[in-house]
Every structure is written in structure tokens, then in C-alpha cells.
Short mmCIF file of C-alpha atoms in Angstrom, two decimals:
data_model
loop_
_atom_site.label_atom_id
_atom_site.label_comp_id
_atom_site.label_asym_id
_atom_site.label_seq_id
_atom_site.Cartn_x
_atom_site.Cartn_y
_atom_site.Cartn_z
CA GLY A 943 -31.46 -12.48 4.29
CA VAL A 944 -29.57 -13.37 1.20
CA ARG A 945 -25.89 -12.32 1.59
CA ASN A 946 -24.50 -14.66 -0.98
CA LEU A 947 -26.06 -15.73 -4.27
CA ARG A 948 -25.56 -19.36 -3.15
CA ASP A 949 -28.18 -18.63 -0.48
CA LEU A 950 -30.80 -17.72 -3.01
CA PRO A 951 -32.37 -21.32 -3.35
CA ALA A 952 -32.79 -21.51 0.51
CA ALA A 953 -34.12 -17.91 0.65
CA CYS A 954 -36.85 -18.55 -1.91
CA ALA A 955 -37.10 -22.31 -2.24
CA GLU A 956 -40.62 -22.35 -3.51
CA GLU A 957 -39.92 -19.82 -6.22
CA CYS A 958 -36.75 -21.69 -7.29
CA ALA A 959 -38.58 -25.01 -7.29
CA ASN A 960 -41.34 -23.56 -9.59
CA ALA A 961 -38.66 -22.17 -11.94
CA GLY A 962 -36.74 -25.41 -11.96
CA LEU A 963 -33.64 -23.57 -10.52
CA ARG A 964 -31.25 -25.41 -8.23
CA MET A 965 -27.57 -25.49 -7.13
CA ASN A 966 -25.27 -28.30 -8.17
CA VAL A 967 -23.77 -30.71 -5.40
CA ARG A 968 -20.57 -28.52 -5.16
CA ARG A 969 -22.87 -25.37 -4.75
CA ASN A 970 -20.66 -23.42 -7.28
CA LYS A 971 -23.20 -23.05 -10.03
CA PHE A 972 -26.91 -22.93 -10.70
CA LEU A 973 -28.67 -25.68 -12.71
CA LEU A 974 -31.85 -25.00 -14.59
CA GLY A 975 -34.51 -27.46 -15.91
CA GLU A 976 -33.01 -30.94 -16.78
CA ALA A 977 -29.36 -29.80 -16.89
CA GLY A 978 -27.06 -32.35 -15.29
CA GLU A 979 -24.42 -31.90 -12.71
CA ASP A 980 -21.53 -31.83 -15.12
CA GLU A 981 -23.12 -29.99 -18.02
CA ASP A 982 -21.80 -26.59 -19.00
CA ASP A 983 -24.03 -26.09 -21.94
CA ALA A 984 -25.65 -22.88 -22.45
CA LEU A 985 -29.41 -22.81 -21.77
CA TYR A 986 -31.75 -20.69 -23.86
CA VAL A 987 -34.72 -19.64 -21.95
CA ARG A 988 -37.81 -17.62 -23.07
CA PHE A 989 -38.59 -15.23 -20.25
CA ASP A 990 -42.22 -14.68 -19.45
CA ALA A 991 -42.91 -11.12 -18.41
CA ALA A 992 -44.99 -12.09 -15.49
CA HIS A 993 -42.28 -14.48 -14.16
CA VAL A 994 -39.64 -11.77 -14.66
CA ARG A 995 -41.81 -9.24 -12.68
CA GLU A 996 -42.34 -11.83 -9.91
CA ALA A 997 -38.63 -12.57 -9.74
CA ARG A 998 -37.85 -8.88 -9.50
CA ARG A 999 -40.41 -8.38 -6.78
CA ALA A 1000 -38.90 -11.29 -4.81
CA LEU A 1001 -35.40 -10.02 -5.21
CA GLU A 1002 -36.27 -6.52 -4.30
CA GLY A 1003 -38.02 -7.89 -1.17
CA ALA A 1004 -34.93 -9.79 -0.28
CA LEU A 1005 -32.66 -6.78 -0.77
CA ARG A 1006 -35.07 -4.62 1.38
CA ALA A 1007 -34.72 -7.31 4.11
CA LEU A 1008 -30.92 -6.77 4.10
CA GLY A 1009 -31.17 -3.26 5.34
CA PRO A 1010 -28.84 -0.45 4.45
CA PRO A 1011 -25.21 -1.37 3.47
CA ARG A 1012 -22.72 -1.18 6.33
CA ALA A 1013 -20.12 1.48 6.21
CA PRO A 1014 -16.65 0.00 5.78
CA ALA A 1015 -14.37 0.04 8.74
CA ASP A 1016 -11.53 1.56 6.70
CA ARG A 1017 -12.94 4.69 5.02
CA SER A 1018 -9.70 5.34 3.19
CA TRP A 1019 -10.75 3.35 0.01
CA GLY A 1020 -14.33 4.52 -0.05
CA ASP A 1021 -16.78 3.94 -2.92
CA PHE A 1022 -15.47 6.00 -5.81
CA LEU A 1023 -18.67 5.52 -7.88
CA ARG A 1024 -20.78 7.31 -5.18
CA GLY A 1025 -18.47 10.20 -4.74
CA ASP A 1026 -18.44 13.55 -6.77
CA PHE A 1027 -16.74 13.42 -10.16
CA VAL A 1028 -13.51 15.26 -10.13
CA ALA A 1029 -11.90 15.86 -13.59
CA MET A 1030 -8.26 14.84 -13.73
CA THR A 1031 -5.98 17.60 -15.06
CA PRO A 1032 -3.21 16.74 -17.62
CA ALA A 1033 -0.66 17.33 -14.85
CA ALA A 1034 -2.56 15.10 -12.41
CA LEU A 1035 -2.79 12.31 -15.18
CA GLN A 1036 0.95 12.63 -15.81
CA ARG A 1037 1.68 12.25 -12.11
CA GLU A 1038 -0.59 9.23 -11.99
CA ARG A 1039 1.09 7.56 -14.90
CA GLN A 1040 4.54 8.03 -13.25
CA SER A 1041 3.41 6.61 -9.93
CA ALA A 1042 4.84 3.24 -8.77
CA GLY A 1043 1.26 1.65 -8.60
CA TYR A 1044 0.51 2.70 -12.21
CA GLN A 1045 3.81 1.37 -13.49
CA GLN A 1046 3.21 -1.98 -11.74
CA MET A 1047 -0.26 -2.13 -13.19
CA ILE A 1048 1.09 -1.50 -16.72
CA ALA A 1049 3.66 -4.37 -16.26
CA VAL A 1050 1.03 -6.73 -15.19
CA ARG A 1051 -1.47 -5.58 -17.90
CA ARG A 1052 1.01 -6.25 -20.73
CA ARG A 1053 0.71 -9.94 -19.94
CA LEU A 1054 -2.97 -9.77 -20.93
CA PRO A 1055 -3.74 -10.86 -24.45
CA ALA A 1056 -5.59 -7.74 -25.20
CA PHE A 1057 -2.70 -5.57 -24.28
CA SER A 1058 0.21 -7.63 -25.47
#
């Protein structure tokens, strides 16, 4: 199965070859068409609906082959997006903003251009 996007060309070699998709030598990016190894130029591609449907079918098949996701060994962090939504009260928000972790995040965030 495909566990890493780098494995995609091996998992569906014929489809990738037909689409002109391949990995560069360092295997850290995809190349399309006649793009060279050192080219970082944007490629503009017109998507054909039939090809997109086929790509989706192939990817969905590969995902089904992976089976269900494994439960993490450490359940303490969980998956917050799958849990029930719990509204934060103003008091809880204030406690969160006073926590050491929040204060550390704010200090780091201030170094980002969008927050400086």
C-alpha cells in the first residue's frame, strides 16, 4: 500500500507513466511532463474530467487497501477534529491564555512576520 506520497509512482507506475508524472532523482518532489530535475517553475495543466475521475478511483482504491487507521499507542493527545465540539467558556479561555504553554506559543508566534 501507499504509506508515503513518495511511494505513489511505484504503487501505480502505469498511471503515473501515462500522466507523465515521476519523482526527481533525490525523490523529494514530483516532476511532470518535460520538467527538468532542477526546475521549480510552476506547471499549468488543463485537467481532463475523465483523467481526474480515474485518478480519484485509483487513489480511493489505494486508500481502501490500507485498511482502517491504527489507533495511536498514546491516546492522551487523540484527534481533536473527530471529537465532539465543546465550546470554551470565557473563564476557560482566560485560563488557557494564562497557561505556560500558551505564553510560550505567543512568544514564538511574535517572531512570525504576520504577527510581528
